[in-house]
Short mmCIF file of C-alpha atoms in Angstrom, two decimals:
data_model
loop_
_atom_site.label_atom_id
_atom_site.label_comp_id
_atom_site.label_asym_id
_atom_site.label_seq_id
_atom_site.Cartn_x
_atom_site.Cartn_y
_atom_site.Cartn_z
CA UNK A 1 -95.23 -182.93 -125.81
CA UNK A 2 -97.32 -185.58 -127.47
CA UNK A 3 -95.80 -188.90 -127.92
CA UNK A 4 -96.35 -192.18 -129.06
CA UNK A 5 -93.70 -195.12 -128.58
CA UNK A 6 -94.49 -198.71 -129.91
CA UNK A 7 -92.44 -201.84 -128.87
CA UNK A 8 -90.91 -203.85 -130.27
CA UNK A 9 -88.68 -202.07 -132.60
CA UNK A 10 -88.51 -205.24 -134.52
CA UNK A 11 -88.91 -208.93 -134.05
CA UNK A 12 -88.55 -212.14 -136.26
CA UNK A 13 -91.22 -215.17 -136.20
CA UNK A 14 -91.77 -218.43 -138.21
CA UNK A 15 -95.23 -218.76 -140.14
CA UNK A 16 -97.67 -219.72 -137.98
CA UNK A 17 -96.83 -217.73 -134.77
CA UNK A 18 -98.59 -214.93 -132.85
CA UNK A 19 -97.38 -211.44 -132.93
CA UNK A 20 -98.39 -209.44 -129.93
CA UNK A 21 -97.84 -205.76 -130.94
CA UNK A 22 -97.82 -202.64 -128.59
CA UNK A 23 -97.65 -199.38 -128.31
CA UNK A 24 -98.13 -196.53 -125.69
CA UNK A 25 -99.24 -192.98 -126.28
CA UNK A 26 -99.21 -189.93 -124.25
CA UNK A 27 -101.42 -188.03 -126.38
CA UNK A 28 -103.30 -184.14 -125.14
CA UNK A 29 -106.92 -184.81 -125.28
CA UNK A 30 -106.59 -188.20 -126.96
CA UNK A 31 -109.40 -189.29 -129.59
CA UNK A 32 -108.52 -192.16 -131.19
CA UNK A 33 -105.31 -194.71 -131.92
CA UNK A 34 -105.09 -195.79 -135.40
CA UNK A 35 -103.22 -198.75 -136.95
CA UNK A 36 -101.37 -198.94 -140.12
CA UNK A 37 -99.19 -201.11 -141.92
CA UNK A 38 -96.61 -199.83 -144.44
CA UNK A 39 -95.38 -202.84 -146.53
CA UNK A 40 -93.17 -201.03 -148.94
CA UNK A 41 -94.13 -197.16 -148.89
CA UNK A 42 -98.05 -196.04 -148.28
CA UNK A 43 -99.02 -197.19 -144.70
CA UNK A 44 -102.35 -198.63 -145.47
CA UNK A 45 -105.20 -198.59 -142.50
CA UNK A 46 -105.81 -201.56 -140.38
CA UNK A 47 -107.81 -199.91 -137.07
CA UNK A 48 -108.95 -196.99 -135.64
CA UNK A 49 -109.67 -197.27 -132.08
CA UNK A 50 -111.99 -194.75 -129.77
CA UNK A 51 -113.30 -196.90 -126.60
CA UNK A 52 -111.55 -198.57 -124.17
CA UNK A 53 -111.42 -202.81 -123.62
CA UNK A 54 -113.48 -202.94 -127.42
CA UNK A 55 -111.91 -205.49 -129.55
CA UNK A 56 -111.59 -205.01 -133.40
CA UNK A 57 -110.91 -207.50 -135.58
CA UNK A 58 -110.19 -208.26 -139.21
CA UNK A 59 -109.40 -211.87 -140.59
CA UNK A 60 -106.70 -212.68 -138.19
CA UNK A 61 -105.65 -209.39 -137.29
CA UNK A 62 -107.31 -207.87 -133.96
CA UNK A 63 -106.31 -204.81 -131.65
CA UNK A 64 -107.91 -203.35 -128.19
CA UNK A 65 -107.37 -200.24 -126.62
CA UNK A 66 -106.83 -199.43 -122.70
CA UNK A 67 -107.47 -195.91 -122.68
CA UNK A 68 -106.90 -196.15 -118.71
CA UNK A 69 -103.58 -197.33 -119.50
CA UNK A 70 -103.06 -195.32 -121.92
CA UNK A 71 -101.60 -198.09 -124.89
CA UNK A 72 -103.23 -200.72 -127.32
CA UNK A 73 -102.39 -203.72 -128.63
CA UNK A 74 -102.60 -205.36 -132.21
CA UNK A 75 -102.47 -208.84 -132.09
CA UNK A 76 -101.91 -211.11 -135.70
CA UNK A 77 -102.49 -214.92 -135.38
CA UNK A 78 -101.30 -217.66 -137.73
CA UNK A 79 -98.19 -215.04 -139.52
CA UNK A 80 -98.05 -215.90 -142.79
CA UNK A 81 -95.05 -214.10 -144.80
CA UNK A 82 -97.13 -211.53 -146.28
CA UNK A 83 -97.97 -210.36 -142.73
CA UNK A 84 -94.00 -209.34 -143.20
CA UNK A 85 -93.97 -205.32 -142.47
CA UNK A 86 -93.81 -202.16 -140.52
CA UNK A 87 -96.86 -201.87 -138.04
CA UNK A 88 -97.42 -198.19 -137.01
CA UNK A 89 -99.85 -196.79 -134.36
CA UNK A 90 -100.83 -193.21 -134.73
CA UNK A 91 -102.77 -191.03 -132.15
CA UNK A 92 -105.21 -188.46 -132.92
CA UNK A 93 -106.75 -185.84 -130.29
CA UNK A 94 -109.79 -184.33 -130.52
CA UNK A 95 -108.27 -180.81 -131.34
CA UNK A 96 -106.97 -181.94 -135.24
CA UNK A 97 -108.54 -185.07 -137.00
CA UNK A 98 -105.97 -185.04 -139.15
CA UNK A 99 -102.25 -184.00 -137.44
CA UNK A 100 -101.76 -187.99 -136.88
CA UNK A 101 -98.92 -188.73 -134.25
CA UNK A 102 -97.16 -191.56 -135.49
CA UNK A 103 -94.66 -194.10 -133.59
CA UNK A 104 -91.56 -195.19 -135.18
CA UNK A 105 -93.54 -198.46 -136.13
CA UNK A 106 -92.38 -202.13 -134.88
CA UNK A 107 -90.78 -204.12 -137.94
CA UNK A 108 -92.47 -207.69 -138.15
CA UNK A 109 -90.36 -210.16 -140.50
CA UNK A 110 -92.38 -213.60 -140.95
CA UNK A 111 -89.84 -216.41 -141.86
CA UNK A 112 -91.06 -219.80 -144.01
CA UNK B 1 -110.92 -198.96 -155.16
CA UNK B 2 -110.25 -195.34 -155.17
CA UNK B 3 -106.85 -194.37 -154.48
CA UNK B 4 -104.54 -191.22 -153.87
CA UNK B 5 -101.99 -191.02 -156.67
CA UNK B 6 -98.39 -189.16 -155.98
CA UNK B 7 -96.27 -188.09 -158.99
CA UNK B 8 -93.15 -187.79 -159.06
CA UNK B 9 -92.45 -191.39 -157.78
CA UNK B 10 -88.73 -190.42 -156.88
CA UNK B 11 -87.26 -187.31 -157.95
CA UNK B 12 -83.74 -186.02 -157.15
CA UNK B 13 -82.86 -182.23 -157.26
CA UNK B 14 -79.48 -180.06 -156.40
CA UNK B 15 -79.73 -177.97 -153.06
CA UNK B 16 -81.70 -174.65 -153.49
CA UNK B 17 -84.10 -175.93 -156.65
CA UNK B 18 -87.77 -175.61 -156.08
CA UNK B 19 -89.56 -179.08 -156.34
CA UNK B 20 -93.10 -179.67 -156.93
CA UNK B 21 -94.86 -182.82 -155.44
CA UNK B 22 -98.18 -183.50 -156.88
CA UNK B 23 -100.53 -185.85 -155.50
CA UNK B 24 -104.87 -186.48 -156.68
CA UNK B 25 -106.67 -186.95 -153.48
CA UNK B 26 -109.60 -189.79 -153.78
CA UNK B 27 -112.37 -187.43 -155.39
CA UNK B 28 -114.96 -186.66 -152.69
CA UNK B 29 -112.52 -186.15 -149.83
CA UNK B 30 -112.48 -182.68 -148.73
CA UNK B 31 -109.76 -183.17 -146.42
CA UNK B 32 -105.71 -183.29 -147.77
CA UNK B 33 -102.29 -183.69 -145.92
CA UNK B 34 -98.82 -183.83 -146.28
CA UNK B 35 -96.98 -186.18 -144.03
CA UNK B 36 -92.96 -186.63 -144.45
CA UNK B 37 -91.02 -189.94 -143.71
CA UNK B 38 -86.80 -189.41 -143.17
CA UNK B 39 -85.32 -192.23 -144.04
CA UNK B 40 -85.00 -194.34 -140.61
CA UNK B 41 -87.50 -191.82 -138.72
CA UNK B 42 -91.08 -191.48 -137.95
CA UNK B 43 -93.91 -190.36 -140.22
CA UNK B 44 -94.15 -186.44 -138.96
CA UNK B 45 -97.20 -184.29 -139.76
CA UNK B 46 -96.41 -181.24 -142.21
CA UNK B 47 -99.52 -179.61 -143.13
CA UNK B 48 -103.49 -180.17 -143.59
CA UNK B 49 -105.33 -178.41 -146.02
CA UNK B 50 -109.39 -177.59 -145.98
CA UNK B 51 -111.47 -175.52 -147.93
CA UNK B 52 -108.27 -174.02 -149.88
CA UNK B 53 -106.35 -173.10 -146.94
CA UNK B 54 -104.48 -174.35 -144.66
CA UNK B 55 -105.98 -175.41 -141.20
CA UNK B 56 -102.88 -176.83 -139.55
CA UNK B 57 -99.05 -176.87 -139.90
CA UNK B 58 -96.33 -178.51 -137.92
CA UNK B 59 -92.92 -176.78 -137.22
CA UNK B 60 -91.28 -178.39 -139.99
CA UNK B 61 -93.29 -176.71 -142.57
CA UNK B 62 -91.70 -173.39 -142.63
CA UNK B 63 -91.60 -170.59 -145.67
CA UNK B 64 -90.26 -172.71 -147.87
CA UNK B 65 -93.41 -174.61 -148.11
CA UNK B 66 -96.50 -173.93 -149.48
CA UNK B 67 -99.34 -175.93 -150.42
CA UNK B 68 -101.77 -175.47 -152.79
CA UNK B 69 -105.00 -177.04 -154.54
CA UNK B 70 -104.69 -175.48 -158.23
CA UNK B 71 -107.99 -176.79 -159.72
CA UNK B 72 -110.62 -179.15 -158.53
CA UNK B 73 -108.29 -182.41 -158.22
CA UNK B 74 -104.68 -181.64 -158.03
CA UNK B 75 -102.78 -181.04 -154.10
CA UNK B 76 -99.02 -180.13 -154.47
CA UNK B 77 -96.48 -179.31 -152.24
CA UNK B 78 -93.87 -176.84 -152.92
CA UNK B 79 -90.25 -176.78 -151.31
CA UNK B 80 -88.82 -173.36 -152.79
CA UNK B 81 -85.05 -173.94 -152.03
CA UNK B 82 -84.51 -177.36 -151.02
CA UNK B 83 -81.86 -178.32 -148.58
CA UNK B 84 -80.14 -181.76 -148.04
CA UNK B 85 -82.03 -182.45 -145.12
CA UNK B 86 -85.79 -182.14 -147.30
CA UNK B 87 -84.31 -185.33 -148.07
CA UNK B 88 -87.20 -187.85 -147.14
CA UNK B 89 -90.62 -189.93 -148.72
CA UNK B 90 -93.18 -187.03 -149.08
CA UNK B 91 -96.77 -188.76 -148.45
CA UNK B 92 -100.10 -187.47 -149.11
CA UNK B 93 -102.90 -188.64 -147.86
CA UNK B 94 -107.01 -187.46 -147.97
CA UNK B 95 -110.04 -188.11 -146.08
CA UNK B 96 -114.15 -187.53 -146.30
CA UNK B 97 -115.69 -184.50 -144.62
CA UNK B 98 -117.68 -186.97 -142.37
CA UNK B 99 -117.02 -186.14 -138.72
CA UNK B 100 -116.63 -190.04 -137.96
CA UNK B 101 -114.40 -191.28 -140.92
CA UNK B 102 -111.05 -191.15 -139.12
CA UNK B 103 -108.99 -192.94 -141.40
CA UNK B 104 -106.54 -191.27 -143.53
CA UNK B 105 -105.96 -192.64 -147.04
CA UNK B 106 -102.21 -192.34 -148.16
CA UNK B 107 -100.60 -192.35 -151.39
CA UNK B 108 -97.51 -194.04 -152.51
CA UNK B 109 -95.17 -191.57 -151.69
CA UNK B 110 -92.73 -189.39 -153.42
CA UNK B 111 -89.39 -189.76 -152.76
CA UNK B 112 -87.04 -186.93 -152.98
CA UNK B 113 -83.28 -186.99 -153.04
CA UNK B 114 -81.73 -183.28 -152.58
CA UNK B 115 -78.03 -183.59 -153.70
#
């Protein structure tokens, strides 16, 4: 059975810190790992990732995929509070573009 | 920036109504889904839609479920006798017909209460 798990479950920083988000995925004949972040209720799209060890990046979000490994990580630099959320990775195989396999997300509160 | 719309917002309903969720896909997607959120749980797949039929359908979405695409922009999902534990935030979300546009585009969300 497919399966994607992300860690942490949840963490607190102060503004200004690094976040180093992960998550693994066990997913049959993987395409892709997508990133979302769901603030209040519709996750809204941060990454989709396809190849292994390239980087994407947006403003001071950034996220890399091992596909050896089999996880990825989303990294956010300098938190500010509206970085405050839920952070989900999704998988995707190549047999349904759309039939998403979500992880139960990693809650990221940014303190002042 | 386009968006996809959900109506109801919230909507709470006794055990064994029918609900209708209604939701306006960004207008040249071809592709439409229904994901569900339990309160405390994951996002879970229901149900994708192409071409006015189904293509794929988790486990979840049994016979009381149906989808359907009524005219050229609406998407609803139909529970026909809800039970308590339909309780959850009903998402739907679209995408473009392009073979390398991954991302989905979710709505708001509908949350239903079943009482």
């Amino acid at each position: 059975e497919d399966k994607v798990v992300q860690s942490p479950l949840s963490l607190v920083v102060h503004e200004g810190d690094t976040v180093t988000l992960n998550c693994s995925y066990e997913v049959t004949n993987f395409r892709s790992l997508l990133w979302y972040k769901q603030e209040k209720k519709a996750p809204t799209f941060l990454f989709m990732l396809t190849s292994s060890g390239i980087e994407k990046k947006s403003g001071r979000l950034s996220s890399i995929l091992d596909k050896k490994e089999l996880f990825s990580i989303l990294n956010i630099t300098a938190t500010q509070t509206g970085d405050s959320a839920v952070y989900l990775c999704a998988g995707r195989s190549t047999d349904s573009w759309g039939k998403l396999q979500f992880g139960a997300g990693t809650q990221v509160v940014v303190t002042p | 920036e386009p968006e996809v719309t959900q109506t109801p917002s919230h909507q709470v309903t006794q055990m064994g109504q029918e609900v209708i969720l209604r939701c306006v896909p960004i207008s040249n997607h071809l592709y439409f889904y229904w994901y569900r959120q339990i309160l405390g749980q994951k996002v879970e797949f229901l149900v994708s839609f192409y071409n006015n039929e189904i293509s794929e359908k988790s486990e979840i979405f049994d016979d009381q479920f149906s989808v359907e695409r009524p005219d050229g922009s609406n998407f609803t999902l139909k529970i026909r006798s809800t039970k308590l534990e339909d309780s959850a935030m009903y998402f739907c979300a679209s995408r473009p017909g392009q073979v390398n546009t991954g991302e989905l585009f979710f709505g708001e969300g509908s949350r239903l209460t079943v009482l």
